[in-house]
Amino acid sequence: MFVRLVYESFRRQKRRKLLAGAAITLGVGVATAMIAVATDIGDKISRELRSYGANLVVTPQEDTLDVVIGGVNLKPPSDGAYLNESDVPKIKGMFWRNNIVAIAPMLPVSTEIGDSNKVTLLGTYFSRHLTYGKVNFTAGVKGTHPWWKVQGAWPDDDSPDVLVGDALAAKLGYKPGNSVEIADEPHRIAGILSTGGDEDRQIVAPISVAQHLLGRDGVVRRIYVSALTKPEDELARRDPKSLSPAMYDRWYCSPYAQSIAYQLQEAIPNSHAEMIRQVAQSEGTVLSRIKGLMLLITLAALVASALAVSSAMATAIFERRAEVGLMKALGAGKMTIAVLFFLEATLLALIAGTVGFAGGMVLAHKIGYSIFGSNISIQPVLLPLILTMAVIVTFAGSAAAILRAMNFDPVYALRGEA
């Protein structure tokens, strides 16, 4: 009997059921897309935010002096303190090596150009191919400082060619292809560099040029590292020395900026690694706000869906008041009435939820390709969660109307009165 009553309800009230089903489908579809994107967004946003540049810096343990570089407070090494250039590839041997997307060692040296003009020459990698074991990778400022712009060409890492900062070039009249005397040695200017930072007043050259001027081969002053990290939480901010073995393993095996910095210190002897705080905190803030926005959109879609279902179900049940009155007159109790209508609501929620889930998958894929240029992976466990949400939304929208139906007076209901 219940099955027949439910079937007849769907057959005779197609329009009402379609309206309620459409509301559930739209709400659940948006929720599916937002949840799918939110659960798969961490790495994608982290990669997008790598346009901020490096978020970690490695310096010698002997660092003592404070200085501001590009608006970021760092502790560069004191005179005579260096890291070994040969240790740079060891970064790709650490636990979170796959999260390291860019590396760039740097060596600043004071020198003279032209007619005794004192400048800083910054030695670095532009795009050098390195090997660690069986791992081949490319290191250089093209990855850690993606906002650097060059008018002309990037120098080759094995050449003596240099870049001249645009402010320095404007002051001294240099152009790409010109020659500049650096410590009485001629170097071809491959391009003019624009960074918006101190490098605009400097010369940037392959690191071998800086080492030659310094008279020390195979040394660097600091190493910038760009890594995919997880936003800080309470565990991330704790001192690893104070953690229990189990909590330490959890901290060590989580891609926090702090744990990756700790592993960098393990990989590079006599080093100190730390976050570039402004970059790391900005990334966590952006990710948290985007996820918060998605949560608000999801809640708004589900609330709107529940309100639409409430309107459609209230009208549908009101139209069936005579049917309810007859059932009560024949001895049906309030619980029987409630079970009947909640069974209809459950069936409607499951059908509309399945359709909404499919539509949400399509929407999530479109969002992934249009914003991140990659696919959004949908976890299978999301389907039962979405169907549960659809049932809850439908019950929430139907509860008031069903409660009213349970309290219909059969005398007035059979006469067609509310």
Short mmCIF file of C-alpha atoms in Angstrom, two decimals:
data_model
loop_
_atom_site.label_atom_id
_atom_site.label_comp_id
_atom_site.label_asym_id
_atom_site.label_seq_id
_atom_site.Cartn_x
_atom_site.Cartn_y
_atom_site.Cartn_z
CA MET A 1 0.00 0.00 0.00
CA PHE A 2 2.78 2.43 0.92
CA VAL A 3 4.54 1.82 -2.39
CA ARG A 4 1.33 2.48 -4.31
CA LEU A 5 0.61 5.67 -2.37
CA VAL A 6 4.12 6.94 -3.04
CA TYR A 7 3.91 6.02 -6.72
CA GLU A 8 0.54 7.77 -7.12
CA SER A 9 1.92 10.83 -5.36
CA PHE A 10 4.73 11.15 -7.91
CA ARG A 11 2.39 10.35 -10.82
CA ARG A 12 -0.34 12.84 -9.90
CA GLN A 13 1.93 15.65 -8.68
CA LYS A 14 4.64 15.61 -11.33
CA ARG A 15 4.93 19.41 -11.49
CA ARG A 16 5.27 19.84 -7.71
CA LYS A 17 7.78 17.01 -7.47
CA LEU A 18 9.78 18.40 -10.40
CA LEU A 19 9.92 21.85 -8.77
CA ALA A 20 11.08 20.39 -5.45
CA GLY A 21 13.50 18.05 -7.23
CA ALA A 22 14.97 20.90 -9.27
CA ALA A 23 15.57 22.91 -6.09
CA ILE A 24 17.33 19.96 -4.47
CA THR A 25 19.34 19.26 -7.62
CA LEU A 26 20.59 22.84 -7.90
CA GLY A 27 21.49 23.13 -4.24
CA VAL A 28 23.21 19.75 -4.11
CA GLY A 29 24.99 20.40 -7.43
CA VAL A 30 26.54 23.62 -6.14
CA ALA A 31 27.43 21.92 -2.84
CA THR A 32 29.07 19.03 -4.71
CA ALA A 33 31.16 21.36 -6.84
CA MET A 34 32.26 23.52 -3.90
CA ILE A 35 33.13 20.57 -1.67
CA ALA A 36 35.00 18.81 -4.49
CA VAL A 37 37.02 21.93 -5.28
CA ALA A 38 37.67 22.68 -1.60
CA THR A 39 39.00 19.16 -0.93
CA ASP A 40 41.25 19.23 -4.00
CA ILE A 41 42.22 22.88 -3.94
CA GLY A 42 45.15 22.89 -1.49
CA ASP A 43 47.96 21.82 -3.82
CA LYS A 44 46.49 23.71 -6.78
CA ILE A 45 46.25 27.02 -4.91
CA SER A 46 49.65 26.42 -3.36
CA ARG A 47 51.11 26.03 -6.86
CA GLU A 48 49.29 29.14 -8.04
CA LEU A 49 50.62 31.08 -5.05
CA ARG A 50 54.16 30.10 -5.92
CA SER A 51 54.04 33.26 -8.05
CA TYR A 52 54.80 34.94 -4.71
CA GLY A 53 58.23 33.40 -5.04
CA ALA A 54 60.31 31.54 -2.47
CA ASN A 55 58.77 30.96 0.95
CA LEU A 56 61.86 29.53 2.68
CA VAL A 57 65.46 30.71 2.96
CA VAL A 58 68.54 28.78 4.08
CA THR A 59 71.52 30.61 5.58
CA PRO A 60 74.64 29.59 7.54
CA GLN A 61 74.27 28.97 11.27
CA GLU A 62 76.62 31.89 11.90
CA ASP A 63 73.99 34.42 10.78
CA THR A 64 74.02 37.37 13.16
CA LEU A 65 73.07 40.51 11.26
CA ASP A 66 69.53 41.64 10.41
CA VAL A 67 68.77 43.18 7.04
CA VAL A 68 65.70 43.84 4.92
CA ILE A 69 65.72 42.37 1.42
CA GLY A 70 62.76 43.15 -0.78
CA GLY A 71 60.72 44.15 2.26
CA VAL A 72 61.36 40.78 3.94
CA ASN A 73 63.30 40.52 7.18
CA LEU A 74 66.09 37.96 6.82
CA LYS A 75 69.28 37.11 8.65
CA PRO A 76 72.04 36.94 6.04
CA PRO A 77 75.37 35.43 6.97
CA SER A 78 78.07 37.46 8.56
CA ASP A 79 81.37 37.96 6.76
CA GLY A 80 83.20 34.70 6.19
CA ALA A 81 80.12 32.50 6.68
CA TYR A 82 79.11 30.50 3.64
CA LEU A 83 77.24 27.41 2.55
CA ASN A 84 78.73 24.90 0.14
CA GLU A 85 77.31 25.08 -3.37
CA SER A 86 77.79 21.32 -3.64
CA ASP A 87 75.18 20.86 -0.89
CA VAL A 88 72.41 22.50 -2.93
CA PRO A 89 71.33 19.29 -4.74
CA LYS A 90 70.95 17.53 -1.37
CA ILE A 91 67.65 19.37 -0.95
CA LYS A 92 66.19 16.88 -3.42
CA GLY A 93 67.13 14.05 -1.05
CA MET A 94 64.92 15.18 1.84
CA PHE A 95 61.55 13.64 2.81
CA TRP A 96 59.42 16.38 1.20
CA ARG A 97 61.60 16.65 -1.92
CA ASN A 98 58.58 16.38 -4.22
CA ASN A 99 57.12 19.51 -2.60
CA ILE A 100 60.22 21.53 -3.52
CA VAL A 101 59.32 23.29 -6.76
CA ALA A 102 62.24 25.74 -7.08
CA ILE A 103 65.70 26.39 -5.61
CA ALA A 104 68.07 29.31 -6.13
CA PRO A 105 71.41 29.86 -4.33
CA MET A 106 72.71 33.42 -4.14
CA LEU A 107 76.05 35.06 -3.45
CA PRO A 108 76.17 38.89 -3.21
CA VAL A 109 79.59 40.52 -3.69
CA SER A 110 80.62 44.18 -3.58
CA THR A 111 82.57 45.28 -6.65
CA GLU A 112 83.29 48.20 -8.96
CA ILE A 113 82.14 48.80 -12.51
CA GLY A 114 83.19 51.37 -15.08
CA ASP A 115 84.75 54.47 -13.55
CA SER A 116 84.90 53.27 -9.93
CA ASN A 117 81.13 52.92 -9.48
CA LYS A 118 80.58 50.67 -6.47
CA VAL A 119 77.71 48.21 -6.88
CA THR A 120 76.59 44.85 -5.58
CA LEU A 121 76.94 41.92 -7.94
CA LEU A 122 74.50 39.14 -7.12
CA GLY A 123 75.61 35.71 -8.25
CA THR A 124 72.90 33.08 -8.71
CA TYR A 125 71.52 30.31 -10.91
CA PHE A 126 69.23 31.32 -13.75
CA SER A 127 68.19 27.89 -15.00
CA ARG A 128 70.86 25.35 -14.11
CA HIS A 129 70.34 21.60 -14.54
CA LEU A 130 71.34 19.64 -11.43
CA THR A 131 71.37 15.97 -10.46
CA TYR A 132 70.99 14.25 -7.11
CA GLY A 133 71.21 10.48 -7.37
CA LYS A 134 68.75 9.56 -10.10
CA VAL A 135 66.80 12.80 -9.75
CA ASN A 136 67.31 15.45 -12.45
CA PHE A 137 65.92 18.92 -11.84
CA THR A 138 66.37 22.57 -12.75
CA ALA A 139 67.30 25.25 -10.20
CA GLY A 140 67.33 29.01 -10.59
CA VAL A 141 65.67 32.35 -10.04
CA LYS A 142 63.26 31.73 -12.91
CA GLY A 143 61.45 29.45 -10.45
CA THR A 144 61.98 31.23 -7.13
CA HIS A 145 61.57 34.79 -8.45
CA PRO A 146 59.03 34.47 -11.29
CA TRP A 147 58.24 38.18 -11.26
CA TRP A 148 61.73 39.09 -12.54
CA LYS A 149 61.45 40.51 -16.04
CA VAL A 150 64.30 40.72 -18.53
CA GLN A 151 64.55 43.00 -21.54
CA GLY A 152 66.90 41.12 -23.82
CA ALA A 153 67.94 37.58 -22.91
CA TRP A 154 68.71 35.56 -19.79
CA PRO A 155 72.42 34.74 -19.47
CA ASP A 156 73.60 31.15 -19.68
CA ASP A 157 74.71 29.80 -16.27
CA ASP A 158 78.09 28.76 -17.71
CA SER A 159 78.78 32.10 -19.42
CA PRO A 160 80.31 35.37 -18.09
CA ASP A 161 77.29 37.36 -19.36
CA VAL A 162 75.33 39.44 -16.85
CA LEU A 163 72.05 41.25 -16.25
CA VAL A 164 72.03 44.91 -15.24
CA GLY A 165 69.21 46.28 -13.08
CA ASP A 166 67.04 48.77 -14.94
CA ALA A 167 67.72 51.61 -12.46
CA LEU A 168 71.48 51.09 -12.76
CA ALA A 169 71.24 50.75 -16.53
CA ALA A 170 69.27 54.01 -16.81
CA LYS A 171 71.82 55.79 -14.64
CA LEU A 172 74.87 54.59 -16.61
CA GLY A 173 73.27 54.29 -20.06
CA TYR A 174 73.65 50.52 -20.50
CA LYS A 175 71.64 48.54 -23.02
CA PRO A 176 71.44 44.82 -23.95
CA GLY A 177 74.51 43.87 -25.99
CA ASN A 178 76.77 46.49 -24.39
CA SER A 179 79.87 45.56 -22.43
CA VAL A 180 80.47 46.45 -18.78
CA GLU A 181 83.81 46.46 -16.95
CA ILE A 182 83.47 44.54 -13.67
CA ALA A 183 86.67 44.64 -11.60
CA ASP A 184 88.54 45.51 -14.79
CA GLU A 185 87.16 42.49 -16.66
CA PRO A 186 84.72 42.92 -19.57
CA HIS A 187 81.32 41.22 -19.42
CA ARG A 188 78.59 41.31 -22.03
CA ILE A 189 75.19 42.60 -20.88
CA ALA A 190 72.68 39.95 -21.94
CA GLY A 191 69.65 41.89 -20.72
CA ILE A 192 68.19 44.59 -18.49
CA LEU A 193 66.55 43.26 -15.32
CA SER A 194 63.41 44.69 -13.72
CA THR A 195 62.31 43.34 -10.32
CA GLY A 196 60.89 46.25 -8.35
CA GLY A 197 63.46 45.50 -5.64
CA ASP A 198 67.09 46.08 -4.76
CA GLU A 199 68.20 44.07 -7.81
CA ASP A 200 67.18 47.02 -10.00
CA ARG A 201 70.30 48.79 -8.73
CA GLN A 202 72.56 45.75 -8.93
CA ILE A 203 74.23 43.45 -11.43
CA VAL A 204 73.00 39.86 -11.49
CA ALA A 205 75.40 37.28 -12.88
CA PRO A 206 76.03 33.54 -12.94
CA ILE A 207 77.21 32.43 -9.51
CA SER A 208 80.65 31.51 -10.89
CA VAL A 209 81.27 35.19 -11.67
CA ALA A 210 80.53 36.19 -8.07
CA GLN A 211 82.72 33.37 -6.73
CA HIS A 212 85.57 34.50 -8.97
CA LEU A 213 85.30 38.08 -7.71
CA LEU A 214 85.19 36.85 -4.11
CA GLY A 215 88.12 34.51 -4.71
CA ARG A 216 86.26 31.54 -3.22
CA ASP A 217 84.95 28.79 -5.46
CA GLY A 218 81.95 26.65 -4.55
CA VAL A 219 80.37 28.91 -1.90
CA VAL A 220 76.98 30.60 -1.55
CA ARG A 221 75.54 32.98 1.02
CA ARG A 222 71.90 31.88 1.06
CA ILE A 223 69.56 29.50 -0.71
CA TYR A 224 65.99 30.44 -1.56
CA VAL A 225 63.51 27.57 -1.65
CA SER A 226 59.98 27.56 -3.03
CA ALA A 227 57.96 24.72 -1.49
CA LEU A 228 54.35 23.56 -1.53
CA THR A 229 53.24 23.80 2.08
CA LYS A 230 50.21 23.21 4.27
CA PRO A 231 48.73 26.21 6.14
CA GLU A 232 49.76 26.54 9.77
CA ASP A 233 47.66 24.99 12.51
CA GLU A 234 48.24 24.45 16.23
CA LEU A 235 50.57 21.49 15.66
CA ALA A 236 52.65 23.41 13.11
CA ARG A 237 53.42 26.16 15.62
CA ARG A 238 54.67 23.81 18.34
CA ASP A 239 58.35 23.27 19.11
CA PRO A 240 59.27 19.83 17.68
CA LYS A 241 61.52 19.22 20.71
CA SER A 242 58.47 19.35 22.98
CA LEU A 243 56.46 16.76 21.01
CA SER A 244 55.98 13.11 21.89
CA PRO A 245 57.44 10.58 19.41
CA ALA A 246 54.02 9.97 17.83
CA MET A 247 53.24 13.70 17.52
CA TYR A 248 56.75 14.39 16.24
CA ASP A 249 56.29 11.82 13.45
CA ARG A 250 52.98 13.46 12.54
CA TRP A 251 54.61 16.92 12.53
CA TYR A 252 57.64 15.72 10.55
CA CYS A 253 55.46 13.97 7.96
CA SER A 254 53.19 16.98 7.39
CA PRO A 255 54.23 19.55 4.74
CA TYR A 256 54.24 22.51 7.10
CA ALA A 257 56.67 25.28 6.23
CA GLN A 258 58.27 24.70 9.65
CA SER A 259 58.79 20.97 9.10
CA ILE A 260 60.20 21.51 5.60
CA ALA A 261 62.57 24.15 7.02
CA TYR A 262 63.64 21.64 9.68
CA GLN A 263 64.39 19.05 7.00
CA LEU A 264 66.34 21.61 4.97
CA GLN A 265 68.61 22.07 7.98
CA GLU A 266 69.07 18.31 8.11
CA ALA A 267 69.92 18.14 4.40
CA ILE A 268 72.40 21.05 4.34
CA PRO A 269 75.22 20.88 6.94
CA ASN A 270 75.77 23.87 9.25
CA SER A 271 72.69 25.69 7.99
CA HIS A 272 69.71 27.52 9.41
CA ALA A 273 66.40 27.49 7.52
CA GLU A 274 63.36 29.63 8.21
CA MET A 275 60.15 30.78 6.61
CA ILE A 276 59.91 34.05 4.76
CA ARG A 277 57.09 34.94 7.09
CA GLN A 278 55.22 37.41 4.90
CA VAL A 279 54.96 34.95 2.00
CA ALA A 280 54.04 31.88 4.08
CA GLN A 281 51.39 33.71 6.11
CA SER A 282 49.88 35.30 2.98
CA GLU A 283 49.49 31.88 1.38
CA GLY A 284 47.74 30.44 4.44
CA THR A 285 45.44 33.47 4.67
CA VAL A 286 44.47 33.30 1.00
CA LEU A 287 43.77 29.55 1.17
CA SER A 288 41.69 29.89 4.35
CA ARG A 289 39.63 32.73 2.90
CA ILE A 290 38.96 30.88 -0.37
CA LYS A 291 37.82 27.79 1.52
CA GLY A 292 35.69 29.97 3.79
CA LEU A 293 34.06 31.56 0.76
CA MET A 294 33.30 28.13 -0.70
CA LEU A 295 31.75 27.06 2.59
CA LEU A 296 29.50 30.13 2.60
CA ILE A 297 28.44 29.46 -1.01
CA THR A 298 27.65 25.85 -0.11
CA LEU A 299 25.58 26.83 2.93
CA ALA A 300 23.75 29.52 0.96
CA ALA A 301 22.91 27.04 -1.82
CA LEU A 302 21.63 24.44 0.65
CA VAL A 303 19.53 26.98 2.59
CA ALA A 304 18.02 28.32 -0.63
CA SER A 305 17.30 24.75 -1.70
CA ALA A 306 15.60 23.97 1.63
CA LEU A 307 13.41 27.08 1.33
CA ALA A 308 12.38 26.17 -2.21
CA VAL A 309 11.59 22.61 -1.13
CA SER A 310 9.57 23.95 1.78
CA SER A 311 7.40 26.04 -0.54
CA ALA A 312 6.87 23.21 -3.04
CA MET A 313 6.14 20.58 -0.39
CA ALA A 314 3.76 22.85 1.53
CA THR A 315 1.72 23.40 -1.62
CA ALA A 316 1.82 19.70 -2.55
CA ILE A 317 0.65 18.54 0.88
CA PHE A 318 -2.06 21.21 1.04
CA GLU A 319 -3.42 19.91 -2.27
CA ARG A 320 -3.55 16.41 -0.73
CA ARG A 321 -5.39 17.42 2.44
CA ALA A 322 -8.46 15.41 1.39
CA GLU A 323 -6.27 12.33 0.94
CA VAL A 324 -4.80 12.84 4.39
CA GLY A 325 -8.26 13.33 5.87
CA LEU A 326 -9.46 10.07 4.31
CA MET A 327 -6.45 8.17 5.64
CA LYS A 328 -7.13 9.50 9.13
CA ALA A 329 -10.82 8.69 8.85
CA LEU A 330 -9.85 5.09 7.99
CA GLY A 331 -7.69 4.86 11.13
CA ALA A 332 -4.24 6.00 10.05
CA GLY A 333 -2.29 7.61 12.88
CA LYS A 334 -0.02 10.61 12.85
CA MET A 335 3.07 8.40 12.64
CA THR A 336 1.71 6.64 9.54
CA ILE A 337 1.10 10.00 7.85
CA ALA A 338 4.59 11.20 8.78
CA VAL A 339 6.27 8.01 7.54
CA LEU A 340 4.44 8.24 4.21
CA PHE A 341 5.48 11.81 3.51
CA PHE A 342 9.03 11.36 4.78
CA LEU A 343 9.35 8.27 2.56
CA GLU A 344 8.31 10.38 -0.43
CA ALA A 345 10.77 13.08 0.62
CA THR A 346 13.60 10.52 0.96
CA LEU A 347 12.94 9.05 -2.47
CA LEU A 348 12.80 12.52 -4.00
CA ALA A 349 16.04 13.50 -2.22
CA LEU A 350 17.91 10.40 -3.45
CA ILE A 351 16.82 10.88 -7.06
CA ALA A 352 17.49 14.64 -7.11
CA GLY A 353 20.70 14.20 -5.07
CA THR A 354 22.11 11.72 -7.58
CA VAL A 355 21.33 14.06 -10.47
CA GLY A 356 22.77 16.99 -8.53
CA PHE A 357 25.93 15.03 -7.76
CA ALA A 358 26.45 14.33 -11.47
CA GLY A 359 25.87 17.99 -12.31
CA GLY A 360 28.20 19.08 -9.51
CA MET A 361 30.96 16.85 -10.91
CA VAL A 362 30.65 18.56 -14.29
CA LEU A 363 30.69 22.00 -12.63
CA ALA A 364 33.74 21.08 -10.52
CA HIS A 365 35.66 19.94 -13.61
CA LYS A 366 34.79 23.19 -15.42
CA ILE A 367 35.96 25.24 -12.41
CA GLY A 368 39.19 23.23 -12.28
CA TYR A 369 40.04 23.76 -15.94
CA SER A 370 38.93 27.40 -16.11
CA ILE A 371 40.74 28.56 -12.94
CA PHE A 372 43.59 26.11 -12.34
CA GLY A 373 44.01 24.59 -15.81
CA SER A 374 43.77 21.06 -14.40
CA ASN A 375 41.21 18.47 -13.45
CA ILE A 376 39.43 18.36 -10.08
CA SER A 377 39.44 14.82 -8.67
CA ILE A 378 36.12 13.67 -7.18
CA GLN A 379 36.47 11.24 -4.29
CA PRO A 380 33.96 8.32 -4.30
CA VAL A 381 33.25 8.90 -0.61
CA LEU A 382 31.67 12.21 -1.60
CA LEU A 383 28.55 10.53 -3.10
CA PRO A 384 27.09 9.17 0.18
CA LEU A 385 27.91 12.47 1.85
CA ILE A 386 26.06 14.42 -0.84
CA LEU A 387 23.06 12.07 -0.73
CA THR A 388 22.93 12.48 3.05
CA MET A 389 22.99 16.25 2.63
CA ALA A 390 20.19 16.00 0.05
CA VAL A 391 18.03 14.00 2.47
CA ILE A 392 18.73 16.44 5.32
CA VAL A 393 17.88 19.44 3.14
CA THR A 394 14.68 17.79 1.93
CA PHE A 395 13.63 16.84 5.45
CA ALA A 396 14.40 20.34 6.70
CA GLY A 397 12.29 21.86 3.92
CA SER A 398 9.44 19.35 4.34
CA ALA A 399 9.26 19.11 8.13
CA ALA A 400 6.91 22.05 8.69
CA ALA A 401 4.49 20.95 5.97
CA ILE A 402 4.52 17.31 7.17
CA LEU A 403 3.93 18.39 10.75
CA ARG A 404 0.93 20.39 9.59
CA ALA A 405 -0.40 17.36 7.64
CA MET A 406 -0.12 15.21 10.77
CA ASN A 407 -2.41 17.64 12.59
CA PHE A 408 -5.07 17.92 9.88
CA ASP A 409 -8.57 17.43 11.27
CA PRO A 410 -10.15 14.72 9.04
CA VAL A 411 -13.58 16.42 9.16
CA TYR A 412 -12.29 19.70 7.77
CA ALA A 413 -9.75 17.99 5.49
CA LEU A 414 -12.45 15.86 3.79
CA ARG A 415 -14.54 18.98 3.27
CA GLY A 416 -11.52 20.60 1.54
CA GLU A 417 -10.88 23.14 4.31
CA ALA A 418 -7.46 23.89 5.74
#
